[in-house]
Every structure is written in C-alpha cells, then in structure tokens.
CSV table of C-alpha atoms in Angstrom, one decimal:
chain,number,residue,atom,x,y,z
A,1,MET,CA,14.2,-20.4,0.1
A,2,THR,CA,13.0,-20.9,3.6
A,3,THR,CA,10.4,-18.4,4.9
A,4,THR,CA,9.4,-17.8,8.5
A,5,THR,CA,6.9,-16.1,10.8
A,6,ASP,CA,9.1,-16.2,13.8
A,7,PRO,CA,9.2,-13.2,16.2
A,8,ALA,CA,12.2,-11.6,14.4
A,9,ALA,CA,10.4,-11.7,11.1
A,10,LEU,CA,7.3,-10.2,12.6
A,11,LEU,CA,9.4,-7.4,14.2
A,12,LYS,CA,10.8,-6.6,10.7
A,13,LEU,CA,7.2,-6.3,9.3
A,14,ALA,CA,6.1,-4.2,12.3
A,15,ALA,CA,9.0,-1.8,11.6
A,16,TRP,CA,8.7,-1.7,7.8
A,17,LEU,CA,5.0,-1.1,7.8
A,18,SER,CA,4.9,1.2,10.8
A,19,PRO,CA,3.6,4.8,10.4
A,20,SER,CA,7.1,5.9,11.5
A,21,PHE,CA,8.9,4.2,8.6
A,22,PRO,CA,10.3,7.0,6.5
A,23,VAL,CA,8.5,6.5,3.2
A,24,GLY,CA,6.3,9.7,3.5
A,25,ALA,CA,3.0,7.8,3.7
A,26,PHE,CA,1.7,10.6,6.0
A,27,ALA,CA,1.7,13.0,3.0
A,28,TYR,CA,-0.9,11.0,1.0
A,29,SER,CA,-4.6,10.5,1.3
A,30,THR,CA,-5.3,8.4,-1.9
A,31,GLY,CA,-8.1,10.6,-2.9
A,32,LEU,CA,-9.8,10.7,0.5
A,33,GLU,CA,-9.2,14.4,0.9
A,34,TRP,CA,-11.4,15.2,-2.0
A,35,ALA,CA,-14.0,12.6,-1.0
A,36,VAL,CA,-14.3,14.5,2.3
A,37,GLU,CA,-14.4,17.9,0.6
A,38,ALA,CA,-17.2,16.7,-1.7
A,39,GLY,CA,-19.2,15.3,1.2
A,40,LEU,CA,-18.8,11.7,0.1
A,41,VAL,CA,-17.2,10.6,3.3
A,42,GLU,CA,-18.8,11.8,6.6
A,43,ARG,CA,-18.3,10.6,10.2
A,44,ARG,CA,-17.3,7.1,11.3
A,45,ALA,CA,-19.9,5.1,9.3
A,46,GLY,CA,-19.1,6.9,6.1
A,47,LEU,CA,-15.4,6.4,6.5
A,48,GLU,CA,-15.8,2.7,7.4
A,49,ALA,CA,-18.0,2.1,4.3
A,50,TRP,CA,-15.6,3.9,2.1
A,51,LEU,CA,-12.6,2.0,3.3
A,52,ARG,CA,-14.3,-1.4,3.1
A,53,THR,CA,-15.1,-0.8,-0.5
A,54,VAL,CA,-11.6,0.6,-1.3
A,55,ILE,CA,-9.8,-2.3,0.3
A,56,ALA,CA,-12.1,-5.0,-1.1
A,57,THR,CA,-12.3,-3.7,-4.7
A,58,GLY,CA,-9.9,-0.8,-5.2
A,59,PRO,CA,-6.2,-0.3,-5.5
A,60,PRO,CA,-5.3,-2.1,-2.2
A,61,ARG,CA,-6.8,-5.3,-3.6
A,62,GLN,CA,-4.7,-5.0,-6.7
A,63,ASP,CA,-1.6,-4.0,-4.8
A,64,ALA,CA,-1.9,-7.1,-2.6
A,65,VAL,CA,-1.7,-9.3,-5.7
A,66,LEU,CA,1.3,-7.3,-6.8
A,67,VAL,CA,2.9,-7.9,-3.4
A,68,ALA,CA,2.4,-11.6,-3.8
A,69,ARG,CA,3.8,-11.6,-7.4
A,70,SER,CA,6.9,-9.8,-6.4
A,71,TRP,CA,7.4,-12.0,-3.3
A,72,ARG,CA,7.2,-15.1,-5.4
A,73,ALA,CA,9.5,-13.7,-8.1
A,74,VAL,CA,12.2,-12.9,-5.6
A,75,THR,CA,11.7,-16.1,-3.7
A,76,THR,CA,12.2,-18.2,-6.9
A,77,GLY,CA,14.9,-15.9,-8.3
A,78,ASP,CA,12.8,-15.1,-11.4
A,79,ASP,CA,14.2,-11.7,-12.5
A,80,GLY,CA,11.9,-11.7,-15.5
A,81,ALA,CA,8.8,-12.1,-13.4
A,82,LEU,CA,10.1,-9.4,-11.0
A,83,VAL,CA,10.6,-6.9,-13.9
A,84,GLU,CA,7.2,-7.7,-15.4
A,85,THR,CA,5.5,-7.2,-12.0
A,86,ALA,CA,7.4,-3.9,-11.5
A,87,GLU,CA,6.3,-2.7,-14.9
A,88,LEU,CA,2.7,-3.6,-14.2
A,89,ALA,CA,2.7,-1.9,-10.8
A,90,SER,CA,4.0,1.3,-12.4
A,91,ALA,CA,1.4,1.3,-15.1
A,92,LEU,CA,-1.8,0.2,-13.3
A,93,LYS,CA,-2.6,3.4,-11.3
A,94,GLY,CA,-5.5,5.4,-12.6
A,95,THR,CA,-4.2,8.9,-12.0
A,96,ALA,CA,-0.9,10.9,-11.9
A,97,GLU,CA,-1.2,11.4,-8.1
A,98,LEU,CA,-1.8,7.8,-7.4
A,99,ALA,CA,1.2,6.8,-9.5
A,100,GLN,CA,3.4,9.3,-7.8
A,101,GLU,CA,2.2,8.1,-4.4
A,102,THR,CA,3.2,4.5,-5.0
A,103,ILE,CA,6.5,5.2,-6.8
A,104,VAL,CA,7.8,7.7,-4.3
A,105,GLN,CA,7.0,5.4,-1.4
A,106,GLY,CA,8.3,2.3,-3.1
A,107,GLY,CA,11.7,3.8,-3.8
A,108,ALA,CA,12.0,5.1,-0.3
A,109,TYR,CA,10.9,1.7,1.2
A,110,LEU,CA,13.5,-0.3,-0.7
A,111,ARG,CA,16.3,2.2,0.1
A,112,THR,CA,15.5,2.3,3.8
A,113,VAL,CA,15.1,-1.5,4.2
A,114,SER,CA,18.4,-2.0,2.4
A,115,ALA,CA,20.2,0.6,4.6
A,116,ALA,CA,18.9,-0.6,7.9
A,117,TRP,CA,18.6,-4.3,7.2
A,118,PRO,CA,21.3,-5.1,4.6
A,119,SER,CA,20.7,-8.0,2.3
A,120,PRO,CA,22.7,-9.1,-0.7
A,121,ARG,CA,19.5,-10.6,-2.1
A,122,LEU,CA,17.7,-7.3,-1.8
A,123,ASP,CA,20.7,-5.4,-3.3
A,124,ALA,CA,20.3,-7.8,-6.3
A,125,VAL,CA,16.7,-6.8,-6.6
A,126,ALA,CA,17.6,-3.1,-6.6
A,127,ARG,CA,20.2,-3.7,-9.3
A,128,THR,CA,17.8,-5.7,-11.5
A,129,LEU,CA,15.2,-3.0,-11.4
A,130,ALA,CA,17.7,-0.2,-11.8
A,131,GLY,CA,19.2,-2.0,-14.8
A,132,VAL,CA,15.9,-1.7,-16.7
A,133,GLY,CA,15.2,1.9,-15.4
A,134,ILE,CA,12.3,1.0,-13.1
A,135,GLU,CA,11.7,2.7,-9.7
A,136,PRO,CA,9.7,0.1,-7.7
A,137,ALA,CA,6.1,0.8,-6.7
A,138,LEU,CA,5.3,0.2,-3.0
A,139,PRO,CA,3.8,-3.2,-3.3
A,140,VAL,CA,6.8,-4.5,-5.3
A,141,ALA,CA,9.2,-3.1,-2.7
A,142,VAL,CA,7.2,-4.7,0.1
A,143,GLY,CA,7.0,-8.1,-1.5
A,144,ALA,CA,10.7,-8.0,-2.5
A,145,ALA,CA,11.9,-7.0,0.9
A,146,SER,CA,9.9,-9.7,2.7
A,147,ALA,CA,11.1,-12.4,0.2
A,148,ALA,CA,14.7,-11.3,0.5
A,149,HIS,CA,14.6,-11.6,4.3
A,150,GLY,CA,12.7,-14.8,4.3
A,151,VAL,CA,9.5,-13.3,5.8
A,152,ALA,CA,6.4,-15.4,4.9
A,153,LEU,CA,3.9,-14.1,2.4
A,154,GLY,CA,0.7,-14.4,4.5
A,155,PRO,CA,1.8,-12.0,7.3
A,156,THR,CA,3.3,-9.6,4.8
A,157,LEU,CA,0.0,-9.3,3.0
A,158,SER,CA,-2.0,-8.9,6.1
A,159,LEU,CA,0.2,-6.2,7.6
A,160,PHE,CA,0.6,-4.4,4.2
A,161,LEU,CA,-3.2,-4.0,3.9
A,162,HIS,CA,-3.4,-3.1,7.6
A,163,ALA,CA,-0.8,-0.3,7.0
A,164,VAL,CA,-2.9,0.9,4.0
A,165,ALA,CA,-6.0,1.1,6.2
A,166,ALA,CA,-4.2,2.7,9.1
A,167,ASN,CA,-2.8,5.5,6.9
A,168,GLN,CA,-6.3,6.2,5.6
A,169,VAL,CA,-7.6,6.3,9.1
A,170,SER,CA,-4.8,8.7,10.1
A,171,ALA,CA,-5.6,10.9,7.1
A,172,ALA,CA,-9.3,11.0,8.1
A,173,ILE,CA,-8.4,12.0,11.7
A,174,ARG,CA,-6.3,14.9,10.3
A,175,LEU,CA,-9.2,15.9,8.0
A,176,SER,CA,-11.4,16.0,11.1
A,177,VAL,CA,-13.8,13.3,9.8
A,178,ILE,CA,-13.4,11.3,13.0
A,179,GLY,CA,-11.5,11.5,16.3
A,180,GLN,CA,-8.8,9.2,17.7
A,181,THR,CA,-11.1,6.6,19.4
A,182,ASP,CA,-13.4,6.3,16.4
A,183,GLY,CA,-10.3,5.9,14.3
A,184,GLN,CA,-9.5,2.8,16.3
A,185,ARG,CA,-13.0,1.6,16.0
A,186,VAL,CA,-12.8,1.8,12.2
A,187,THR,CA,-9.4,0.1,12.2
A,188,ALA,CA,-10.9,-2.8,14.2
A,189,ALA,CA,-14.0,-3.0,12.0
A,190,LEU,CA,-11.8,-3.4,8.9
A,191,GLU,CA,-10.0,-6.5,10.2
A,192,PRO,CA,-12.3,-9.0,8.4
A,193,VAL,CA,-12.0,-7.4,5.0
A,194,ILE,CA,-8.2,-7.0,5.4
A,195,LEU,CA,-7.9,-10.7,6.2
A,196,ALA,CA,-10.2,-11.7,3.4
A,197,VAL,CA,-8.3,-9.7,0.8
A,198,ALA,CA,-4.9,-11.0,2.1
A,199,ALA,CA,-6.1,-14.6,1.8
A,200,MET,CA,-7.4,-13.9,-1.7
A,201,ALA,CA,-4.1,-12.4,-2.8
A,202,GLU,CA,-2.1,-15.3,-1.3
A,203,ALA,CA,-4.1,-17.8,-3.2
A,204,ALA,CA,-4.7,-15.8,-6.4
A,205,ASP,CA,-3.4,-16.6,-9.8
A,206,PRO,CA,-0.5,-14.2,-10.5
A,207,ASP,CA,-2.5,-12.7,-13.4
A,208,ASP,CA,-5.6,-12.1,-11.2
A,209,LEU,CA,-5.1,-8.3,-11.2
A,210,GLY,CA,-7.9,-5.8,-11.2
A,211,ALA,CA,-9.5,-3.0,-9.4
A,212,ALA,CA,-13.0,-1.5,-9.6
A,213,ALA,CA,-13.2,1.7,-7.6
A,214,PRO,CA,-13.9,4.4,-10.2
A,215,MET,CA,-15.1,6.9,-7.6
A,216,LEU,CA,-11.6,6.8,-5.9
A,217,ASP,CA,-10.0,7.6,-9.3
A,218,TRP,CA,-12.4,10.4,-9.8
A,219,CYS,CA,-11.6,11.8,-6.4
A,220,SER,CA,-7.9,11.5,-7.1
A,221,MET,CA,-8.3,13.5,-10.3
A,222,ARG,CA,-10.4,16.2,-8.7
A,223,HIS,CA,-7.8,16.4,-5.9
A,224,GLU,CA,-5.1,17.5,-8.4
A,225,THR,CA,-6.8,20.9,-8.7
A,226,GLN,CA,-8.2,21.1,-5.2
A,227,HIS,CA,-7.6,24.7,-4.0
A,228,THR,CA,-6.8,24.1,-0.3
A,229,ARG,CA,-5.4,20.8,0.7
A,230,LEU,CA,-3.2,19.0,3.3
A,231,PHE,CA,-2.2,16.0,1.2
A,232,ARG,CA,-0.3,15.2,-2.0
A,233,SER,CA,-2.9,12.8,-3.2
C-alpha cells in the first residue's frame, strides 16, 4: 500500500492528534497528578525531567512500538498480527487507571476517525477487532487509522509522541505546576527525545516491547485513592 507525507496526510494527523480531537485526553494525567501531589514534580525543570524519562523509558516508548506494529499489520493486511498487537496493548498497562485511559481513548479515536474520514479499510479493522471482542488501545487505533489512510509511519510516530507530551504539559498547567509560556518551553525542550523515540520505534523489531518507569506506575496506583483530584488517571 502506498503511504504519503503530503500536506493532506499531515492535515489528517494534525486533526487526529489535536487536543480538540474528541477522545477525552484532557481527563487523564497518566499519574502526573499524584506525582505533583507527592512533590515529585515541581516547577519547569522538574516537569521537563519527569517527561523526558517517561517518554524515553515509560509507556510512551512502548506505545510507539505498538503504533508501528499496528501500522504494519494494517498496511500488509495481516489480521493475525493486528489482533496480537491489540491483545498486547490491552495487557501491557501496569495499573487499572492506565489501562482504562488507553482503552477509552482508543475506542473513541477509532470511532471518530471512521465517522469523519470514512474508510472501508478502517471499517475492516474495526470488524476484525470486534470479532474477537477487543476494544483497541490508543496506539493500536492510531497506527491502524494512519495505515488505513496511507499516512506514513514516521510522521505518525512523531506526532503521536508529541500529542502525549502536549497532553502532559496541559495537565501540568492545570495542576499549577507551570504557566502557559513555561509549558511551551517544556514542549520545545522535549523535541529531541520525541524524535529519538519515534526513530527507535520505526526501526525497532516488532517484538522490541518494554517500559521501565516504575515510579509512574506507583503514582498511578496511588492516584486511584487520591482524595481530591482533577483527572481520571
């Protein structure tokens, strides 16, 4: 299948991975809310260090490999690989809140792309996953949608990781860790790690899955019983 990075494809990615895309990303902090509560993330420097580590070694790294796996499965028409990737994506989250976060967003992502950008190929993906009772995790939905519409893998990975970082920065602003301008400074500072992880995921062996951010999982577990909170994770 031919893929492209033409302006129309990039516009699709900009829309699909925009904060305004209706997947409910604004409702999740991926454990950041507890990290702030516990004093683990303070001010701009603390947030930047936290996000560098999370993106480089935590769930976003693993999710980027899952985006690539699902993209290749749909591009080659390999339904078995797609189902296996979707099963892995559903099982690899360390806590109940992180699992809910990716599944709720993934289902909303796939339904919204299908509704606004109809694609028989993407409809087939939805039927395949529904047939085995799997609601797609977010990285699976992102990879599948890009492949179904012929959008190249490289930009998909970069903008997926950028969206992850942007949502975390937005959460930090709402938690009063930083202001708007410092939020943009952090976003700019994260560009090298985003590009590095995207390149790794594009070149990685499909089985090169793994994350090593136990503090994030601990924060997510503590968040489940946090007394006062803004976010669902």
